[in-house]
PDB file of C-alpha atoms in Angstrom:
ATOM      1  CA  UNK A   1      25.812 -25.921  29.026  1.00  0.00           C
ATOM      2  CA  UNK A   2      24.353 -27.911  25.858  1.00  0.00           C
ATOM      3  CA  UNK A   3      24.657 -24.575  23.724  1.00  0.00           C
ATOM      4  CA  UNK A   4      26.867 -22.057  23.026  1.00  0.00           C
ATOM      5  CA  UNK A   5      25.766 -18.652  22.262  1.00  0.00           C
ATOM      6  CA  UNK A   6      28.204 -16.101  20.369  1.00  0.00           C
ATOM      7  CA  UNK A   7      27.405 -12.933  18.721  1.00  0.00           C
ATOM      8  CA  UNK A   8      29.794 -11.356  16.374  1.00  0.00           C
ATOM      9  CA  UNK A   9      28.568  -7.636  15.317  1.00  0.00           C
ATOM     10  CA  UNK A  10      24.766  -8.108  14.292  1.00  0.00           C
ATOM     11  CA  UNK A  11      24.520 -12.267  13.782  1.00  0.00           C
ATOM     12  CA  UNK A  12      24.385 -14.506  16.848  1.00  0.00           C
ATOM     13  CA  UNK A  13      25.428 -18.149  16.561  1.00  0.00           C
ATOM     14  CA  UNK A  14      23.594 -21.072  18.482  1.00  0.00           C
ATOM     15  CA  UNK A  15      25.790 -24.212  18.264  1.00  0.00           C
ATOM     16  CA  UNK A  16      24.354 -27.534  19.789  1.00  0.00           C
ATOM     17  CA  UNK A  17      27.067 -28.477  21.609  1.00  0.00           C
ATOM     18  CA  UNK A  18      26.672 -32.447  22.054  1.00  0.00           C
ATOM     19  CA  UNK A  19      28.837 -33.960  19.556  1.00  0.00           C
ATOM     20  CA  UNK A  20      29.448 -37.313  21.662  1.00  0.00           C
ATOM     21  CA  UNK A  21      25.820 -37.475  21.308  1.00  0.00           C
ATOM     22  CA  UNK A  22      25.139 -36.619  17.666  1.00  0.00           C
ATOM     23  CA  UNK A  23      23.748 -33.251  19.455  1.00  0.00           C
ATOM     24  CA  UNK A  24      20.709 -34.987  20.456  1.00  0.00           C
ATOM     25  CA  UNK A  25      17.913 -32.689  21.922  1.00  0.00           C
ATOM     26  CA  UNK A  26      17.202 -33.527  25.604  1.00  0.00           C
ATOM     27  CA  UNK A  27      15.093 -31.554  27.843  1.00  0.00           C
ATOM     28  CA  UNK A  28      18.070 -29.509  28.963  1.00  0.00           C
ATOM     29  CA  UNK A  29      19.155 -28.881  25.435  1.00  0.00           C
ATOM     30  CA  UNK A  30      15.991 -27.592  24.135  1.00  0.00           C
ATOM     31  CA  UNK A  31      14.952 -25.471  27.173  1.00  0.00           C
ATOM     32  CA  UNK A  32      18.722 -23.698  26.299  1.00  0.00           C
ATOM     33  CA  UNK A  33      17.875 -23.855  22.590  1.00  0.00           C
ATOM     34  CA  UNK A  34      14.364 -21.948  23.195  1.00  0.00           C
ATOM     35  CA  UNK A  35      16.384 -19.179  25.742  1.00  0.00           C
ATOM     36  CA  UNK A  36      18.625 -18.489  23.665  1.00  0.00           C
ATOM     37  CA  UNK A  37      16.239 -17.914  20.540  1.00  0.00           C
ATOM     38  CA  UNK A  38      14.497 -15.815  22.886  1.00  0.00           C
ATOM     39  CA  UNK A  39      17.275 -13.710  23.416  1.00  0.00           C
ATOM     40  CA  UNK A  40      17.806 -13.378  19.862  1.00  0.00           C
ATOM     41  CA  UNK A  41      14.656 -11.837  20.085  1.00  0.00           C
ATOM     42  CA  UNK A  42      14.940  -9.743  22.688  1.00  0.00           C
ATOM     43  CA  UNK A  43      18.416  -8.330  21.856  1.00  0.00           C
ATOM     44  CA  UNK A  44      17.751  -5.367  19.826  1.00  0.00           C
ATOM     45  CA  UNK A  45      21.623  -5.514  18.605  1.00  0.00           C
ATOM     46  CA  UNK A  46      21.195  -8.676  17.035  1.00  0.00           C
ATOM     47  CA  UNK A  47      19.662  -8.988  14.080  1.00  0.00           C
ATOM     48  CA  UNK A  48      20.164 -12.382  12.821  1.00  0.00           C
ATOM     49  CA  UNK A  49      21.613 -15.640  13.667  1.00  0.00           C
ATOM     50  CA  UNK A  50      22.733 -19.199  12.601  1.00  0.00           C
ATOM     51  CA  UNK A  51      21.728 -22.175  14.383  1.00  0.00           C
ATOM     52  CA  UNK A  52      24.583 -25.404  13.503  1.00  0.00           C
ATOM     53  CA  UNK A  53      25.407 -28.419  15.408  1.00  0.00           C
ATOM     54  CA  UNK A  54      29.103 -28.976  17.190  1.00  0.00           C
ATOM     55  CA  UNK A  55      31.392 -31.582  15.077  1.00  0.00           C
ATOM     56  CA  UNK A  56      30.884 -32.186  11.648  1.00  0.00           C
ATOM     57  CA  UNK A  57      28.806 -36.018  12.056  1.00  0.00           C
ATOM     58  CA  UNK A  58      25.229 -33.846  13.079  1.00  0.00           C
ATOM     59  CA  UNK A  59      23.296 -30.401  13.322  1.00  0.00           C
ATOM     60  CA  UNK A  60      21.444 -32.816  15.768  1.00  0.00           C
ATOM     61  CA  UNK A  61      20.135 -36.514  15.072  1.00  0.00           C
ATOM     62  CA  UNK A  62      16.826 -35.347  17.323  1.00  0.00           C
ATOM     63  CA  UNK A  63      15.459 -35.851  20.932  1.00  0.00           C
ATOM     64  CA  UNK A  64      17.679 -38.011  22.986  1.00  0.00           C
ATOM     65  CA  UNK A  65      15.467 -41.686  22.966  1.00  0.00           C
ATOM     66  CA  UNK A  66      17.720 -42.943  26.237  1.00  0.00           C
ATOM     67  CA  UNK A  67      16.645 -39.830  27.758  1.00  0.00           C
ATOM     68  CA  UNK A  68      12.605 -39.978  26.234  1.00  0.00           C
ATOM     69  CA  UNK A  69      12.768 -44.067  27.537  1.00  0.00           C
ATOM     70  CA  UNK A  70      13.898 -43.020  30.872  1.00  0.00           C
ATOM     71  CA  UNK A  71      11.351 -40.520  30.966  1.00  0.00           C
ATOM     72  CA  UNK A  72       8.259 -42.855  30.069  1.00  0.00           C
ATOM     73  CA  UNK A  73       8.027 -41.919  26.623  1.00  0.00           C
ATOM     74  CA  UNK A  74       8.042 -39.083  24.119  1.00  0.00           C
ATOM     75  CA  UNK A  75       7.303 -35.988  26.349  1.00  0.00           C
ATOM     76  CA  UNK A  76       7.835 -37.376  29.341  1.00  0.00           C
ATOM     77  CA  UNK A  77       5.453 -39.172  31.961  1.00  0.00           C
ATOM     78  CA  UNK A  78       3.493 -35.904  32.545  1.00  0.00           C
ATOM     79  CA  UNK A  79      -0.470 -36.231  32.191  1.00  0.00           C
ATOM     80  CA  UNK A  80      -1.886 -34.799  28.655  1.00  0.00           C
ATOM     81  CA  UNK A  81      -2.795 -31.397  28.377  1.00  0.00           C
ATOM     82  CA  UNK A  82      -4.192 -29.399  25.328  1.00  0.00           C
ATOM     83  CA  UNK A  83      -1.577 -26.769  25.200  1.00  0.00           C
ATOM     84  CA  UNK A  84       2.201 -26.661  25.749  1.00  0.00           C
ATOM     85  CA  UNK A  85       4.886 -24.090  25.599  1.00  0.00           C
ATOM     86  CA  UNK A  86       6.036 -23.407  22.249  1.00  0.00           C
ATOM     87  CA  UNK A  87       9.853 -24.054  22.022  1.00  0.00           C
ATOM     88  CA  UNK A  88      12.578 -24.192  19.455  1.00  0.00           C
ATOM     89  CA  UNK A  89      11.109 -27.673  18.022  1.00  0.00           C
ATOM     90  CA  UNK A  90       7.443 -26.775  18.354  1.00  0.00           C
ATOM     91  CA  UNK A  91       6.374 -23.562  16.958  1.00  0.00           C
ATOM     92  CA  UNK A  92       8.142 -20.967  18.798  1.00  0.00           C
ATOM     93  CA  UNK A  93       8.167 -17.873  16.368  1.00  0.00           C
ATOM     94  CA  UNK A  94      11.343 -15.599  16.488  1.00  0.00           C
ATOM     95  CA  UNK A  95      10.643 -12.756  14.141  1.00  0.00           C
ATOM     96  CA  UNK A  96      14.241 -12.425  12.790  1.00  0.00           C
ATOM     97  CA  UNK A  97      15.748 -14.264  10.470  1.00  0.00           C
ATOM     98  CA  UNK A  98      17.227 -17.653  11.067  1.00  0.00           C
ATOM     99  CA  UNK A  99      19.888 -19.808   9.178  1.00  0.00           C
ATOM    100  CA  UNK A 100      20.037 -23.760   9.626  1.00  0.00           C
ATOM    101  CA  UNK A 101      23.839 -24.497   8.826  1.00  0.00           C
ATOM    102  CA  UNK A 102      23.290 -27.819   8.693  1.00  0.00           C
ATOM    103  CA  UNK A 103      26.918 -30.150   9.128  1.00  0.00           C
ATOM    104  CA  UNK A 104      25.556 -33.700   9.419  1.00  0.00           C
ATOM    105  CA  UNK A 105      22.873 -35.568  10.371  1.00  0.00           C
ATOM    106  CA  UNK A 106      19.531 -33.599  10.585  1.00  0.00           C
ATOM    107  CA  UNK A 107      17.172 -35.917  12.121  1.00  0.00           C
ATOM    108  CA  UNK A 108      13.715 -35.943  13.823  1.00  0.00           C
ATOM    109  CA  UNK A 109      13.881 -33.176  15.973  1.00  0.00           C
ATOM    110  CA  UNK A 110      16.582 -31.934  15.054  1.00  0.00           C
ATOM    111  CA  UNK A 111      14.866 -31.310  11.238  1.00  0.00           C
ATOM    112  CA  UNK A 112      12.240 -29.464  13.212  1.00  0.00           C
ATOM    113  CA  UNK A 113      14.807 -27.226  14.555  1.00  0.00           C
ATOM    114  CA  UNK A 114      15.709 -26.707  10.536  1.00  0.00           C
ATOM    115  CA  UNK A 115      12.098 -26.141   9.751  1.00  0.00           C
ATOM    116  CA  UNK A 116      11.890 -23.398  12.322  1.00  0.00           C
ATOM    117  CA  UNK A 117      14.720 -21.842  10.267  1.00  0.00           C
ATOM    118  CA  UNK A 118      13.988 -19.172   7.447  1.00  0.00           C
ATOM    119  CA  UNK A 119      17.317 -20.032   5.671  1.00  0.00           C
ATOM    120  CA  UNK A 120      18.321 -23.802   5.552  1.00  0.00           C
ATOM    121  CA  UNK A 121      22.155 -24.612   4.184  1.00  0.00           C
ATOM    122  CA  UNK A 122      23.571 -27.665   4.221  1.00  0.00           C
ATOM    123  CA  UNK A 123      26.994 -29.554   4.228  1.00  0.00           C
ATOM    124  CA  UNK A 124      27.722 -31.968   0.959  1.00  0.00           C
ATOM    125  CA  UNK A 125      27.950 -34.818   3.649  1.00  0.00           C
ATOM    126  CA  UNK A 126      24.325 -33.560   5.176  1.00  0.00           C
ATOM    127  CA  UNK A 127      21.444 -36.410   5.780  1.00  0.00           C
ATOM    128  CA  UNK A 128      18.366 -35.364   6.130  1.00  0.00           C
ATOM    129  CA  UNK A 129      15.349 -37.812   7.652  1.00  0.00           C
ATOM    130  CA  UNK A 130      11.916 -38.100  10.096  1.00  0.00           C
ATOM    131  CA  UNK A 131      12.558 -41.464  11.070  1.00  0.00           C
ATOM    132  CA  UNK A 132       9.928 -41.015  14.102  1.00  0.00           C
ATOM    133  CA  UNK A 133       7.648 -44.066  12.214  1.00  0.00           C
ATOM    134  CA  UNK A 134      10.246 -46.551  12.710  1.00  0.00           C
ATOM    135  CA  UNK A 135       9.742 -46.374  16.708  1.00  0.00           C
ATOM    136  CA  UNK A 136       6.070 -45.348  17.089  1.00  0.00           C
ATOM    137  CA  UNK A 137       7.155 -41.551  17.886  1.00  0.00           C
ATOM    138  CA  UNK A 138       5.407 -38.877  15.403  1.00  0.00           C
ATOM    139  CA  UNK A 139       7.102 -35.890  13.503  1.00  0.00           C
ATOM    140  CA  UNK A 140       4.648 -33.428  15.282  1.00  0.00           C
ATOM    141  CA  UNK A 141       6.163 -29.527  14.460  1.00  0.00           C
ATOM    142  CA  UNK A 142       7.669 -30.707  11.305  1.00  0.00           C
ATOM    143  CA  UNK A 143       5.149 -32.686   9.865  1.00  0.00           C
ATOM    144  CA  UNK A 144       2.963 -29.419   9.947  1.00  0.00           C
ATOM    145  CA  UNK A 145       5.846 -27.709   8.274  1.00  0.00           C
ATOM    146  CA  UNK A 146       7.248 -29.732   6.074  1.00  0.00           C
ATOM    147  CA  UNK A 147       4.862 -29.592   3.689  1.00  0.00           C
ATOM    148  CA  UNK A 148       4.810 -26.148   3.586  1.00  0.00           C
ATOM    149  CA  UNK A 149       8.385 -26.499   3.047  1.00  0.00           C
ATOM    150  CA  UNK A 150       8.698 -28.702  -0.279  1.00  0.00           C
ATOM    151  CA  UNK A 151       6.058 -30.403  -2.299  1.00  0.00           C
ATOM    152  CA  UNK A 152       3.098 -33.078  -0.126  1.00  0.00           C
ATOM    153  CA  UNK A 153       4.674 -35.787  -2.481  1.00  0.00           C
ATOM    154  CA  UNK A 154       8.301 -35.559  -1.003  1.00  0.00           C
ATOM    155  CA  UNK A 155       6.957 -34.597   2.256  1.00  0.00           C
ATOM    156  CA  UNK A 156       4.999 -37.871   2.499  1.00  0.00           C
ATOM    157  CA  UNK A 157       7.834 -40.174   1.173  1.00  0.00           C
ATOM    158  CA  UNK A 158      10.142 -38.694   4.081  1.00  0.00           C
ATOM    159  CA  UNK A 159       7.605 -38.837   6.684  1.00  0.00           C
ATOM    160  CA  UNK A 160       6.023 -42.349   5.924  1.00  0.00           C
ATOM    161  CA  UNK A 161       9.048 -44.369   4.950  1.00  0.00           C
ATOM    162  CA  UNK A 162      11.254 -42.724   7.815  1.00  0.00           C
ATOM    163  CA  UNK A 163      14.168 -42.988   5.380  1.00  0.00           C
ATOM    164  CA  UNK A 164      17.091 -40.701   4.741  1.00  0.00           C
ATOM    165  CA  UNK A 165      17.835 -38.639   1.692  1.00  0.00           C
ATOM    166  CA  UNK A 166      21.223 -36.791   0.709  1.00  0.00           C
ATOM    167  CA  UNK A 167      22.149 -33.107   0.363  1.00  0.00           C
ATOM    168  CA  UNK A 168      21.810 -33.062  -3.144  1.00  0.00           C
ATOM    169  CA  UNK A 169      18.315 -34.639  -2.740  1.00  0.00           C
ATOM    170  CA  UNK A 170      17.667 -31.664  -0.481  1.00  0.00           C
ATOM    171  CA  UNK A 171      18.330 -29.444  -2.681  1.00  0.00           C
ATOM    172  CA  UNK A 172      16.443 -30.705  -5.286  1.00  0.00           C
ATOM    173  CA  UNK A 173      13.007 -30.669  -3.790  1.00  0.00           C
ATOM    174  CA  UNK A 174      13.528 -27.680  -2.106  1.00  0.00           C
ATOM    175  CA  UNK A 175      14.156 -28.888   1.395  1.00  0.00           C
ATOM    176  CA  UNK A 176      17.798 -26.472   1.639  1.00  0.00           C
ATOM    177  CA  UNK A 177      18.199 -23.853  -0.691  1.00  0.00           C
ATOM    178  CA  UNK A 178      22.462 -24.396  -0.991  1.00  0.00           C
ATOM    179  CA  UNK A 179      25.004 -27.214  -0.599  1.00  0.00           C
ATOM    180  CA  UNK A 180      28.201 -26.183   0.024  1.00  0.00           C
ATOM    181  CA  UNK A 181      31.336 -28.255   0.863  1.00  0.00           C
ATOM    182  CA  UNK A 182      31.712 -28.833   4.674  1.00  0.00           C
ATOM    183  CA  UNK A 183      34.486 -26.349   5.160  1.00  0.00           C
ATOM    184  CA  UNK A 184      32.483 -23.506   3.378  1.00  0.00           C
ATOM    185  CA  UNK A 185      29.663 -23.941   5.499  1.00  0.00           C
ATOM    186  CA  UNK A 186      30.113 -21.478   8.382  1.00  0.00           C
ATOM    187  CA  UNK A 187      31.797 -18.955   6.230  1.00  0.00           C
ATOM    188  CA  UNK A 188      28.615 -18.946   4.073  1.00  0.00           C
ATOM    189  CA  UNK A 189      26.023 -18.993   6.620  1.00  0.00           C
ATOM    190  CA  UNK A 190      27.921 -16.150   8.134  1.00  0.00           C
ATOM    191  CA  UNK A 191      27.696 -14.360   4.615  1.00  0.00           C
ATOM    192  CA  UNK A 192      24.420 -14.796   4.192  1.00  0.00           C
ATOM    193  CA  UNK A 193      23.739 -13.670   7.434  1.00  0.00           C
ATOM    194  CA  UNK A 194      25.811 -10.180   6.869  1.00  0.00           C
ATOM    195  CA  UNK A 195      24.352  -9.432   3.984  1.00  0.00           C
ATOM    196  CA  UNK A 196      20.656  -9.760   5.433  1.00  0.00           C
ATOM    197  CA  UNK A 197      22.066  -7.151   8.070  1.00  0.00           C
ATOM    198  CA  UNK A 198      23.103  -4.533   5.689  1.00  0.00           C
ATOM    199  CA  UNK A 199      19.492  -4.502   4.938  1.00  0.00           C
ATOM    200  CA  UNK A 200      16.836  -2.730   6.861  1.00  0.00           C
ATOM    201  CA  UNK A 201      15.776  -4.685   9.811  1.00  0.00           C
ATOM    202  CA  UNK A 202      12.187  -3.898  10.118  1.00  0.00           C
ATOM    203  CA  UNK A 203      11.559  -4.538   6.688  1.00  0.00           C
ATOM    204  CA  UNK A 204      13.322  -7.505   7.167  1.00  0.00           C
ATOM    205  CA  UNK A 205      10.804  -8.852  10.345  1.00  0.00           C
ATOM    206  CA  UNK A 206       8.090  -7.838   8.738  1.00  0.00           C
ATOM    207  CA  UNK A 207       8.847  -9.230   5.500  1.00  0.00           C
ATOM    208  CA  UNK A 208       9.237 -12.365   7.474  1.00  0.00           C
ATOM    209  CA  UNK A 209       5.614 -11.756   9.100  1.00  0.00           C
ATOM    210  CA  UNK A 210       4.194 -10.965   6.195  1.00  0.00           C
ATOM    211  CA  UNK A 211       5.361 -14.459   4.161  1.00  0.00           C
ATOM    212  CA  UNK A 212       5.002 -16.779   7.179  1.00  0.00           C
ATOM    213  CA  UNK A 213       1.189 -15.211   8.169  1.00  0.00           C
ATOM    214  CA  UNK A 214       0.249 -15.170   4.604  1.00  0.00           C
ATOM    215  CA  UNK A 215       1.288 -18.831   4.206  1.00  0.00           C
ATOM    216  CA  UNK A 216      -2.273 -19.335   6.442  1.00  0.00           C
ATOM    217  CA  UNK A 217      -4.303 -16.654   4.481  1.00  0.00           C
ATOM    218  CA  UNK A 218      -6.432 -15.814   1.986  1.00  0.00           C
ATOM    219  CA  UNK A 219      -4.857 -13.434  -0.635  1.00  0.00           C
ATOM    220  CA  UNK A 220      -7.735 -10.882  -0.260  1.00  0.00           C
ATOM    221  CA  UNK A 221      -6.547 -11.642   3.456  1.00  0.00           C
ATOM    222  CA  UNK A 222      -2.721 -11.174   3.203  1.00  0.00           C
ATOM    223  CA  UNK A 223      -3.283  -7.763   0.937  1.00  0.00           C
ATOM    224  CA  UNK A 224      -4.789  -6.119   3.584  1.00  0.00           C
ATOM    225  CA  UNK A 225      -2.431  -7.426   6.048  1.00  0.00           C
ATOM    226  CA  UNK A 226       0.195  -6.430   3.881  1.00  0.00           C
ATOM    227  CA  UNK A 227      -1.491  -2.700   4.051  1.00  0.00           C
ATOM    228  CA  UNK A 228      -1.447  -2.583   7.331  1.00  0.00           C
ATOM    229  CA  UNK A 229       2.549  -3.741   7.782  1.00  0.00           C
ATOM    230  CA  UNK A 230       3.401  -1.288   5.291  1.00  0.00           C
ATOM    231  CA  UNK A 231       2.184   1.477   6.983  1.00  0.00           C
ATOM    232  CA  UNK A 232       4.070   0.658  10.164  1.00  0.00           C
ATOM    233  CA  UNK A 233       7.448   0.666   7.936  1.00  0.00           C
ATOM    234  CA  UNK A 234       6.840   3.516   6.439  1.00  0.00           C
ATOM    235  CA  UNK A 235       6.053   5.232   9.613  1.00  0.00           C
ATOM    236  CA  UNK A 236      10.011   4.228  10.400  1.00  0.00           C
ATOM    237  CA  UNK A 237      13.356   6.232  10.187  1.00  0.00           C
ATOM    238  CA  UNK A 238      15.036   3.659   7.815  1.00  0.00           C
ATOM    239  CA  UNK A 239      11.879   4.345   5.442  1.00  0.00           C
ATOM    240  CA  UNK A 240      13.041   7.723   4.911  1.00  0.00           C
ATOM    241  CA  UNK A 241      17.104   6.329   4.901  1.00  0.00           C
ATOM    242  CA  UNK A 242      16.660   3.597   2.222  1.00  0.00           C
ATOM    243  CA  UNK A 243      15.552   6.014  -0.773  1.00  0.00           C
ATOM    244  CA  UNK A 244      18.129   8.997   0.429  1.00  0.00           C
ATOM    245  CA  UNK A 245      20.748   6.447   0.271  1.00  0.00           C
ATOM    246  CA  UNK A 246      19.677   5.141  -3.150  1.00  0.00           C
ATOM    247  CA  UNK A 247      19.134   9.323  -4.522  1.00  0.00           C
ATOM    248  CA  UNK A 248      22.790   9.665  -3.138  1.00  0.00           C
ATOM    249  CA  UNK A 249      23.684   6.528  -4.204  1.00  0.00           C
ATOM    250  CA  UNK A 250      25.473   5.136  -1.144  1.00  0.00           C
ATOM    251  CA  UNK A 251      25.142   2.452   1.227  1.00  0.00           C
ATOM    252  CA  UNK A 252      22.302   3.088   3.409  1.00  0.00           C
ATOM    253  CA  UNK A 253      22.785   3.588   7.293  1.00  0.00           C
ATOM    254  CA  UNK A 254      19.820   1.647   8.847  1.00  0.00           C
ATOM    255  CA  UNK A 255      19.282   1.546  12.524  1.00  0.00           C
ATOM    256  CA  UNK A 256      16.132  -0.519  13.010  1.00  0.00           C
ATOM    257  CA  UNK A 257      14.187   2.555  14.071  1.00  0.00           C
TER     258      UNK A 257
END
């Protein structure tokens, strides 16, 4: 196995588990990457998770280029076609939240990975980058998302000069929203992940919906998509929970119904 998969109460943890190889994504990698997001999905008793890298060199330094030579190229041999799978580097949408801890080098495809992430922390050490320029490959997923992500202006210097910025760098334009020292990392992913878990899951996803669809809308658009989420949490359990707990003022009991 390239991954391992934990769960620990509500949060599941995917950790790339390739350090000899920078975690590089290789078909085998990302196939087990894209399962197990899927079972984040699936798996009603998980309501979040973390996505990190073994080691503490790389979260992953992208696709495996021995393996994409080997195989003819980026993508393989295989003849063109105008639709592929969507996996964990190219669009797949998991509607709970995600955390990037990010412990290294965060590279290519494996900044894609990142992007796919709702929640992106990062190491002090942490070097972010799309070198794909530098060897004729493009940034596909994450050039769509990146500048969605942080300004066109930073986007474009990252994606056309194929250099590397810092954590702090990161931060600044937006990229990660903390930098933490390498040996907080986990312990602060994990705390950001509990504390999304004491709230109420199905506002939660469809919070999530709501930002990530509306990113693609017109406002008169999103405000009527917006109606028509609200009424489905309001129609929940936990919509009647949240304001008893808050009249008895105590710590609501949400079960995601």
């Amino acid at each position: 196995m390239a991954i391992t998969f934990t769960r620990e109460g509500r949060v599941a943890t995917i950790t790339i588990n390739r350090p000899e190889a920078m975690n590089a994504i290789d078909p085998e990698t990302g196939n087990e990457i894209t399962e197990a997001l899927l079972e984040v999905e699936r798996d009603d008793a998980i309501w979040a998770a973390i996505v990190t890298g073994a080691g503490d060199k790389a979260f992953s330094a992208g696709a495996d280029l021995k393996r994409v030579n080997a195989a003819g190229g980026e993508g393989g041999a295989g003849p063109w076609s105008p639709w592929r799978p969507r996996g964990a580097t190219s669009g797949l949408f998991i509607s709970k939240p995600l955390i990037a801890a990010i412990n290294g080098y965060c590279l290519a495809g494996g900044l894609e990975l990142a992007e796919a992430c709702d929640i992106r922390i990062a190491a002090e050490h942490a070097q972010f980058g799309t070198p794909e320029v530098k060897w004729c490959l493009l940034h596909g997923y994450g050039a769509l998302r990146l500048a969605k992500s942080i300004p066109l202006s930073f986007a474009m210097d990252l994606l056309l000069t194929g250099e590397f910025i810092g954590a702090a760098d990161a931060l600044r334009i937006g990229l990660v929203s903390r930098v933490v020292p390498a040996a907080e990392l986990m312990t602060t992913a994990n705390a950001i992940a509990e504390r999304i878990c004491r709230n109420a899951p199905l506002a939660v996803r469809v919070t999530k919906e709501l930002v990530l669809r509306g990113q693609q809308m017109a406002l008169e658009d999103g405000l009527r998509l917006h109606d028509s989420l609200r009424r489905i949490v309001a129609s929940s359990d936990d919509a009647h929970e949240g304001p008893r707990a808050f009249t008895e003022k105590r710590e609501a009991r949400f079960t995601g119904q």
